[in-house]
Amino acid sequence: MATDTTHADGTAVPTRRGGWRWDWPVLAGCAIAGLSVGLASPPDTSQQAWGLCSAVGYAVAAVIAACSVRRWGRWPAIVSVVGAGLVPLIYLTVIDKEQMEVGVIQRGAALLLKSGTPYNADPHTVPQFNPYLPGMSLFGIPDALFGDNPLTSARLWSLIGFLAVVLWAVRVLTKDRGPAPLATPGGVTPSTGALWLIACPVLILPLTIGGVDPPVIGLIVLALAFLQRDRPGAAGLALGAASALKWTAWPAIPVALALLWVTKGKGAAARCAAGSVGLAAVFSIPSALIDSHAFLQNAILYPLGMGEANSTAQSPLLGHLIVLLMPEIGKTVTVALIGVSAVGVAVSLLVRPPRTVIAAADRLAIGLLLAIVLSPATRLGYAIYPVVLIFWPRFAAALSPKEALPTIPRQQTDEPTPSDAGTGTGTDARSGKGAEAAAG
């Protein structure tokens, strides 16, 4: 049986009663995951506080979703964000608890202002290492300039940066849509979709406790939005900004270039490359030149688990298990495996380049997932990258008033590739109508 709900202007959006729905079961699963984090975390830590608080927030949101006619509605998303994000964030701010990364960023910012590089020249203990690229220290500049208080915390400015770029991405996708109500075929509006993205545990946990990955993935999401709207130069700048923060953004550059090369040509790929590599180099090269040894120790060897101190980022994934089983050569083996997987992804970009934004995001998710699994120093929280890259571009494709890719048509005798099928792009993957129109 079908019913209708309405947008704010009264336009009907069809929903269904009956049948299987995923919103409240997903929220219930999030509540269980939050409770598990809270119970498994060491006592009196930010992770424990987030886990116990988020379990309640997700459980309440699940009940609201189960009682709602509309699937993936706004109110369950709002309750999830408030219960799993805002409430624990305020509590952790009041009791002055945060992830260790916040202190690392703030100390890096102080060093940057003092010496021109955010890296300790002679690190020995874990807190003395700064595994991030120089751009990450910008989030700590307010603390370095105005002292330690809740309004200058790198956690707060990292959160603000993430929210700003996600809202920017939504604006890019929905610009020029016109006055008509905007929603996906399932009735999810852009703002509601953004709330659901933020409510995802792998994203809202680091946002709450002070993780560093949300701004990076947020800038990648912005770059994908620019690619979808045929703005390769802007996409390159967004990727360059992400690549100035952390190494995990660098694999997105070759994936974006492969997509642009095959769909837009060499000129578009060159503009993207200039923006991405150029901006990342502007942020990174000065620090590397000022103290190359400190850059090597902090930003290269330590993230690979090859520094003087072992990274606290350890999860029971393949790379970490290899190091445990082969302590003498384990780190070398994992680095070699990461190199082989990188070569494999690079070859796939040459042999079968992605032709849609969704296919490109999927390829990037696969590459990052391999690196996460094989790295000797990794966290399960790094799942934020493949999770966001898999789900958000599909939602974004439904929001965009037009899909700019592809432009260069394939031969009409070509069969559509699996990565092109069902992506919601301007080319009809089943009938080839988009390619025929471009060829005509």
Coordinates of C-alpha atoms in Angstrom, one line a residue:
M1 CA 0.0 0.0 0.0
A2 CA 1.4 3.4 -0.9
T3 CA 1.0 6.7 1.0
D4 CA 2.2 10.2 0.3
T5 CA 4.3 12.5 2.5
T6 CA 5.0 16.1 1.5
H7 CA 7.8 18.6 1.2
A8 CA 7.6 21.9 3.0
D9 CA 5.8 23.4 0.0
G10 CA 3.1 20.7 -0.1
T11 CA 4.5 18.7 -3.0
A12 CA 3.7 15.0 -2.5
V13 CA 6.5 12.5 -2.2
P14 CA 5.4 8.9 -2.4
T15 CA 6.5 6.5 0.3
R16 CA 5.4 2.9 1.1
R17 CA 4.0 1.0 3.9
G18 CA 4.8 -2.6 4.3
G19 CA 7.8 -4.3 2.8
W20 CA 11.3 -4.4 4.2
R21 CA 12.9 -1.1 5.3
W22 CA 16.5 -0.5 6.3
D23 CA 16.5 2.7 8.2
W24 CA 15.5 1.5 11.7
P25 CA 17.4 -1.8 11.5
V26 CA 20.5 0.2 10.5
L27 CA 20.0 2.6 13.4
A28 CA 19.5 -0.4 15.8
G29 CA 22.8 -1.8 14.5
C30 CA 24.5 1.6 15.1
A31 CA 23.2 1.5 18.7
I32 CA 24.7 -1.9 19.2
A33 CA 28.0 -0.8 17.7
G34 CA 28.0 2.3 19.9
L35 CA 27.4 0.2 23.0
S36 CA 30.1 -2.2 22.0
V37 CA 32.6 0.7 21.6
G38 CA 31.6 2.0 25.0
L39 CA 32.0 -1.3 26.8
A40 CA 35.2 -2.3 25.0
S41 CA 37.0 1.0 25.4
P42 CA 39.3 1.7 28.4
P43 CA 37.5 3.5 31.2
D44 CA 37.4 7.3 31.4
T45 CA 38.2 7.8 27.7
S46 CA 36.6 9.8 25.0
Q47 CA 35.7 6.6 23.1
Q48 CA 33.9 5.2 26.1
A49 CA 31.9 8.3 26.6
W50 CA 31.0 8.5 22.9
G51 CA 30.0 4.8 22.7
L52 CA 27.6 4.9 25.7
C53 CA 26.0 8.2 24.7
S54 CA 25.7 7.3 21.0
A55 CA 24.0 4.0 21.9
V56 CA 21.2 5.9 23.5
G57 CA 20.9 8.4 20.7
Y58 CA 20.8 5.7 18.0
A59 CA 18.3 3.7 19.9
V60 CA 15.9 6.6 20.2
A61 CA 16.4 7.4 16.5
A62 CA 15.6 3.8 15.6
V63 CA 12.3 3.9 17.5
I64 CA 11.4 7.2 15.8
A65 CA 12.3 5.7 12.4
A66 CA 10.2 2.6 13.1
C67 CA 7.2 4.7 13.9
S68 CA 7.6 7.0 10.9
V69 CA 5.9 6.5 7.5
R70 CA 8.8 8.0 5.5
R71 CA 11.9 5.9 5.2
W72 CA 15.2 7.6 5.9
G73 CA 13.4 10.7 7.2
R74 CA 14.7 13.9 8.6
W75 CA 13.8 13.4 12.3
P76 CA 15.7 10.1 12.9
A77 CA 18.7 11.7 11.2
I78 CA 18.5 14.7 13.4
V79 CA 18.1 12.7 16.6
S80 CA 21.1 10.5 15.5
V81 CA 23.3 13.5 14.9
V82 CA 22.3 15.1 18.2
G83 CA 22.5 11.9 20.3
A84 CA 25.7 10.5 18.8
G85 CA 27.4 13.8 18.0
L86 CA 26.3 17.0 19.6
V87 CA 25.6 15.7 23.1
P88 CA 28.9 13.7 23.5
L89 CA 30.8 16.6 21.9
I90 CA 29.5 19.0 24.5
Y91 CA 30.1 16.6 27.3
L92 CA 33.7 15.8 26.2
T93 CA 34.4 19.5 25.8
V94 CA 33.2 20.2 29.3
I95 CA 35.3 17.5 30.9
D96 CA 38.2 18.4 28.5
K97 CA 38.7 15.0 26.9
E98 CA 39.7 14.5 23.3
Q99 CA 41.7 12.2 21.0
M100 CA 45.4 12.4 21.2
E101 CA 45.5 13.7 17.6
V102 CA 44.1 17.1 18.7
G103 CA 47.2 17.7 20.8
V104 CA 49.5 16.6 18.0
I105 CA 47.9 19.1 15.6
Q106 CA 48.1 21.9 18.1
R107 CA 51.7 21.3 18.9
G108 CA 52.4 21.0 15.2
A109 CA 50.8 24.4 14.6
A110 CA 53.0 26.0 17.4
L111 CA 56.1 24.5 15.8
L112 CA 55.0 25.7 12.4
L113 CA 54.7 29.3 13.5
K114 CA 58.0 29.1 15.4
S115 CA 60.2 27.2 12.9
G116 CA 58.4 27.0 9.6
T117 CA 57.8 23.2 10.0
P118 CA 55.3 21.4 12.1
Y119 CA 57.6 18.5 12.8
N120 CA 59.7 17.7 15.9
A121 CA 63.3 17.4 14.8
D122 CA 64.1 14.6 17.2
P123 CA 61.0 12.6 18.1
H124 CA 61.2 9.6 20.4
T125 CA 57.8 9.0 22.0
V126 CA 54.4 8.7 20.3
P127 CA 53.1 12.1 21.2
Q128 CA 56.2 13.7 19.8
F129 CA 55.5 12.4 16.3
N130 CA 53.3 14.3 13.8
P131 CA 52.3 11.8 11.0
Y132 CA 50.2 14.4 9.1
L133 CA 51.2 16.6 6.3
P134 CA 51.7 20.3 7.0
G135 CA 48.2 21.5 6.0
M136 CA 46.7 19.6 8.9
S137 CA 48.4 22.0 11.3
L138 CA 46.2 24.9 10.1
F139 CA 43.4 23.5 12.3
G140 CA 45.7 24.1 15.3
I141 CA 46.6 27.7 14.4
P142 CA 43.8 29.3 16.6
D143 CA 45.1 27.4 19.6
A144 CA 48.7 28.5 18.9
L145 CA 47.6 32.1 18.5
F146 CA 45.0 32.5 21.2
G147 CA 45.7 29.8 23.8
D148 CA 44.0 26.6 24.8
N149 CA 40.2 27.0 25.2
P150 CA 37.2 25.3 23.7
L151 CA 36.8 27.8 20.9
T152 CA 40.4 27.4 19.7
S153 CA 40.5 23.6 19.8
A154 CA 41.7 21.8 16.7
R155 CA 38.7 19.4 17.2
L156 CA 36.3 22.3 16.8
W157 CA 38.0 23.7 13.7
S158 CA 38.3 20.3 12.1
L159 CA 34.6 19.8 12.6
I160 CA 33.8 23.3 11.2
G161 CA 36.0 22.6 8.2
F162 CA 34.3 19.2 7.5
L163 CA 30.8 20.7 7.8
A164 CA 31.8 23.6 5.5
V165 CA 33.1 21.4 2.7
V166 CA 30.1 19.0 2.9
L167 CA 27.6 21.9 2.6
W168 CA 29.7 23.3 -0.2
A169 CA 29.5 19.9 -2.0
V170 CA 25.7 19.8 -1.6
R171 CA 25.5 23.4 -3.0
V172 CA 27.6 22.4 -6.0
L173 CA 25.4 19.4 -6.7
T174 CA 22.1 21.3 -6.4
K175 CA 23.0 24.6 -8.0
D176 CA 20.8 25.6 -10.9
R177 CA 18.2 23.1 -9.9
G178 CA 15.5 25.7 -9.9
P179 CA 12.6 26.3 -7.6
A180 CA 11.2 22.7 -7.9
P181 CA 11.4 20.6 -4.7
L182 CA 14.7 18.7 -4.7
A183 CA 14.9 15.1 -3.5
T184 CA 16.1 11.7 -4.6
P185 CA 13.6 9.2 -6.0
G186 CA 13.2 7.9 -2.4
G187 CA 12.2 11.4 -1.2
V188 CA 15.5 12.2 0.7
T189 CA 16.4 15.8 0.4
P190 CA 20.0 17.1 0.2
S191 CA 20.0 18.4 3.8
T192 CA 18.6 15.1 5.1
G193 CA 21.1 13.1 3.1
A194 CA 24.0 15.2 4.6
L195 CA 22.6 14.5 8.1
W196 CA 22.5 10.8 7.4
L197 CA 26.1 10.9 6.2
I198 CA 27.2 12.7 9.4
A199 CA 25.2 10.3 11.6
C200 CA 27.2 7.3 10.3
P201 CA 29.3 6.0 13.2
V202 CA 32.6 5.8 11.3
L203 CA 32.2 9.5 10.6
I204 CA 30.5 11.0 13.7
L205 CA 32.9 9.2 16.1
P206 CA 36.0 11.0 14.9
L207 CA 34.1 14.2 14.5
T208 CA 33.1 14.0 18.2
I209 CA 36.4 12.9 19.8
G210 CA 38.7 14.9 17.5
G211 CA 39.8 12.5 14.7
V212 CA 41.7 14.0 11.7
D213 CA 40.1 12.0 8.8
P214 CA 36.7 13.8 8.4
P215 CA 38.2 17.0 6.8
V216 CA 40.1 14.8 4.4
I217 CA 37.2 12.8 3.2
G218 CA 35.0 15.9 3.2
L219 CA 37.4 17.5 0.7
I220 CA 37.4 14.4 -1.4
V221 CA 33.5 14.5 -1.4
L222 CA 33.8 18.1 -2.6
A223 CA 36.2 17.1 -5.3
L224 CA 33.8 14.4 -6.5
A225 CA 31.0 17.0 -6.6
F226 CA 33.1 19.3 -8.8
L227 CA 33.9 16.3 -11.1
Q228 CA 30.2 15.5 -11.4
R229 CA 29.5 19.1 -12.4
D230 CA 32.3 19.3 -15.0
R231 CA 34.7 21.6 -13.0
P232 CA 38.1 19.8 -13.2
G233 CA 40.1 22.8 -12.1
A234 CA 38.0 23.2 -8.9
A235 CA 38.1 19.4 -8.3
G236 CA 41.9 19.6 -8.5
L237 CA 42.1 22.3 -5.9
A238 CA 39.8 20.4 -3.6
L239 CA 42.0 17.3 -4.0
G240 CA 45.1 19.4 -3.5
A241 CA 43.7 20.7 -0.2
A242 CA 42.9 17.2 0.9
S243 CA 46.4 16.0 -0.1
A244 CA 48.0 18.8 1.9
L245 CA 46.3 17.3 5.1
K246 CA 47.1 13.6 4.9
W247 CA 48.6 11.0 2.7
T248 CA 45.4 9.1 2.5
A249 CA 44.0 11.7 0.0
W250 CA 46.8 11.2 -2.5
P251 CA 45.4 8.1 -4.2
A252 CA 42.4 10.2 -5.2
I253 CA 44.5 12.2 -7.6
P254 CA 45.4 9.5 -10.1
V255 CA 41.8 8.2 -10.0
A256 CA 40.4 11.6 -10.8
L257 CA 43.0 12.1 -13.6
A258 CA 42.1 8.7 -15.1
L259 CA 38.4 9.6 -15.0
L260 CA 39.0 13.0 -16.7
W261 CA 41.4 11.7 -19.3
V262 CA 39.0 9.2 -20.6
T263 CA 35.8 11.4 -20.4
K264 CA 37.0 14.9 -20.9
G265 CA 40.5 14.7 -22.5
K266 CA 44.0 15.7 -21.7
G267 CA 43.2 19.3 -21.1
A268 CA 40.8 18.7 -18.3
A269 CA 43.1 16.1 -16.7
A270 CA 46.0 18.6 -16.9
R271 CA 44.0 21.3 -15.1
C272 CA 43.0 18.9 -12.4
A273 CA 46.6 17.7 -12.0
A274 CA 48.0 21.3 -11.8
G275 CA 45.5 22.2 -9.1
S276 CA 45.9 19.1 -7.0
V277 CA 49.6 18.5 -7.2
G278 CA 50.4 22.2 -7.2
L279 CA 48.5 23.0 -4.1
A280 CA 49.7 20.0 -2.2
A281 CA 53.3 20.8 -3.1
V282 CA 52.9 24.4 -2.0
F283 CA 51.9 23.2 1.5
S284 CA 54.3 20.3 1.8
I285 CA 57.6 21.2 0.0
P286 CA 58.7 24.1 2.3
S287 CA 58.5 21.9 5.4
A288 CA 60.4 19.1 3.7
L289 CA 63.1 21.5 2.6
I290 CA 63.4 23.3 6.0
D291 CA 64.1 20.0 7.8
S292 CA 64.1 17.0 5.5
H293 CA 65.1 14.6 8.3
A294 CA 62.2 15.6 10.5
F295 CA 59.8 15.3 7.5
L296 CA 61.1 11.8 6.8
Q297 CA 60.8 10.6 10.4
N298 CA 57.4 12.1 11.1
A299 CA 55.4 12.1 7.9
I300 CA 56.8 9.1 6.1
L301 CA 58.4 6.5 8.3
Y302 CA 56.2 6.8 11.3
P303 CA 52.9 6.3 9.4
L304 CA 54.4 3.2 7.8
G305 CA 55.2 1.8 11.3
M306 CA 58.9 2.2 10.6
G307 CA 59.7 5.1 13.0
E308 CA 61.6 5.0 16.3
A309 CA 58.3 4.6 18.2
N310 CA 55.5 2.2 17.2
S311 CA 52.3 4.0 16.2
T312 CA 49.3 3.5 18.5
A313 CA 47.2 2.9 15.3
Q314 CA 47.0 -0.9 15.6
S315 CA 44.0 -3.1 14.6
P316 CA 43.8 -6.9 14.0
L317 CA 44.0 -6.5 10.2
L318 CA 46.3 -8.3 7.9
G319 CA 49.2 -5.9 7.9
H320 CA 49.4 -5.8 11.7
L321 CA 49.1 -9.6 11.9
I322 CA 51.9 -10.0 9.4
V323 CA 54.1 -7.8 11.6
L324 CA 53.2 -9.9 14.7
L325 CA 54.0 -13.2 12.9
M326 CA 57.2 -12.0 11.2
P327 CA 58.7 -9.4 13.6
E328 CA 62.0 -9.2 11.7
I329 CA 60.7 -8.6 8.2
G330 CA 57.0 -8.0 8.7
K331 CA 57.1 -4.3 8.1
T332 CA 59.1 -4.7 4.9
V333 CA 56.6 -7.3 3.7
T334 CA 53.6 -5.1 4.4
V335 CA 55.2 -2.1 2.6
A336 CA 55.9 -4.4 -0.4
L337 CA 52.3 -5.6 -0.4
I338 CA 51.0 -2.1 -0.3
G339 CA 53.2 -1.2 -3.2
V340 CA 52.0 -4.2 -5.2
S341 CA 48.3 -3.3 -4.5
A342 CA 49.0 0.3 -5.6
V343 CA 50.5 -0.9 -8.8
G344 CA 47.5 -3.2 -9.4
V345 CA 45.1 -0.3 -8.9
A346 CA 47.2 1.9 -11.2
V347 CA 47.2 -0.8 -13.9
S348 CA 43.4 -1.1 -13.6
L349 CA 43.2 2.7 -14.2
L350 CA 45.1 2.3 -17.4
V351 CA 43.4 -0.9 -18.6
R352 CA 39.9 -0.1 -17.5
P353 CA 39.6 3.5 -16.5
P354 CA 36.4 4.6 -14.7
R355 CA 34.0 6.5 -16.8
T356 CA 31.6 7.9 -14.1
V357 CA 32.1 9.6 -10.8
I358 CA 30.6 6.6 -9.0
A359 CA 32.9 4.2 -10.7
A360 CA 35.9 6.4 -9.8
A361 CA 34.8 6.6 -6.2
D362 CA 34.4 2.8 -6.1
R363 CA 37.9 2.4 -7.5
L364 CA 39.4 4.7 -5.0
A365 CA 37.5 2.9 -2.2
I366 CA 39.0 -0.4 -3.3
G367 CA 42.5 1.1 -3.3
L368 CA 42.2 2.7 0.1
L369 CA 40.6 -0.5 1.5
L370 CA 43.6 -2.5 0.4
A371 CA 46.0 0.0 1.9
I372 CA 44.1 0.0 5.2
V373 CA 44.1 -3.8 5.4
L374 CA 47.7 -4.2 4.5
S375 CA 49.2 -1.3 6.6
P376 CA 51.1 -2.3 9.7
A377 CA 49.8 0.8 11.5
T378 CA 46.1 1.3 10.9
R379 CA 42.8 1.8 12.7
L380 CA 39.4 0.4 12.0
G381 CA 38.3 4.0 12.0
Y382 CA 39.9 4.4 8.6
A383 CA 36.8 2.6 7.3
I384 CA 35.5 6.2 7.0
Y385 CA 37.1 6.4 3.6
P386 CA 35.6 3.3 1.8
V387 CA 32.2 3.8 3.6
V388 CA 31.8 7.4 2.5
L389 CA 33.2 6.7 -1.0
I390 CA 30.7 3.9 -1.6
F391 CA 27.5 5.5 -0.3
W392 CA 27.8 9.2 -0.7
P393 CA 28.5 9.4 -4.5
R394 CA 25.4 7.3 -5.2
F395 CA 23.3 9.7 -3.2
A396 CA 25.0 12.7 -4.9
A397 CA 24.2 11.3 -8.3
A398 CA 20.5 11.4 -7.5
L399 CA 20.8 15.0 -6.3
S400 CA 22.6 16.5 -9.3
P401 CA 20.4 18.1 -11.9
K402 CA 22.7 16.9 -14.6
E403 CA 25.7 14.5 -14.8
A404 CA 28.5 16.0 -16.8
L405 CA 30.3 12.8 -17.5
P406 CA 31.0 11.3 -19.9
T407 CA 31.6 13.6 -22.9
I408 CA 34.0 11.6 -25.1
P409 CA 31.7 8.8 -26.5
R410 CA 32.8 5.3 -26.8
Q411 CA 32.3 3.3 -30.0
Q412 CA 28.6 2.4 -30.4
T413 CA 29.6 -1.2 -30.7
D414 CA 31.1 -1.2 -27.2
E415 CA 29.2 -2.9 -24.5
P416 CA 28.5 -0.9 -21.3
T417 CA 30.9 -1.7 -18.5
P418 CA 29.7 -2.9 -15.1
S419 CA 31.2 0.2 -13.4
D420 CA 29.1 2.4 -15.7
A421 CA 25.8 0.6 -15.2
G422 CA 23.1 2.1 -13.0
T423 CA 25.1 5.1 -11.8
G424 CA 22.6 7.8 -12.6
T425 CA 24.9 9.6 -15.0
G426 CA 23.9 11.5 -18.1
T427 CA 24.7 8.4 -20.2
D428 CA 22.0 5.7 -20.2
A429 CA 24.1 2.6 -19.5
R430 CA 21.4 0.2 -20.7
S431 CA 20.4 1.9 -24.0
G432 CA 23.4 3.9 -24.9
K433 CA 21.2 6.9 -25.6
G434 CA 23.7 9.4 -24.1
A435 CA 26.5 8.1 -26.3
E436 CA 24.4 8.2 -29.4
A437 CA 23.3 11.8 -28.7
A438 CA 26.9 12.8 -28.2
A439 CA 28.0 11.0 -31.4
G440 CA 25.1 12.6 -33.4

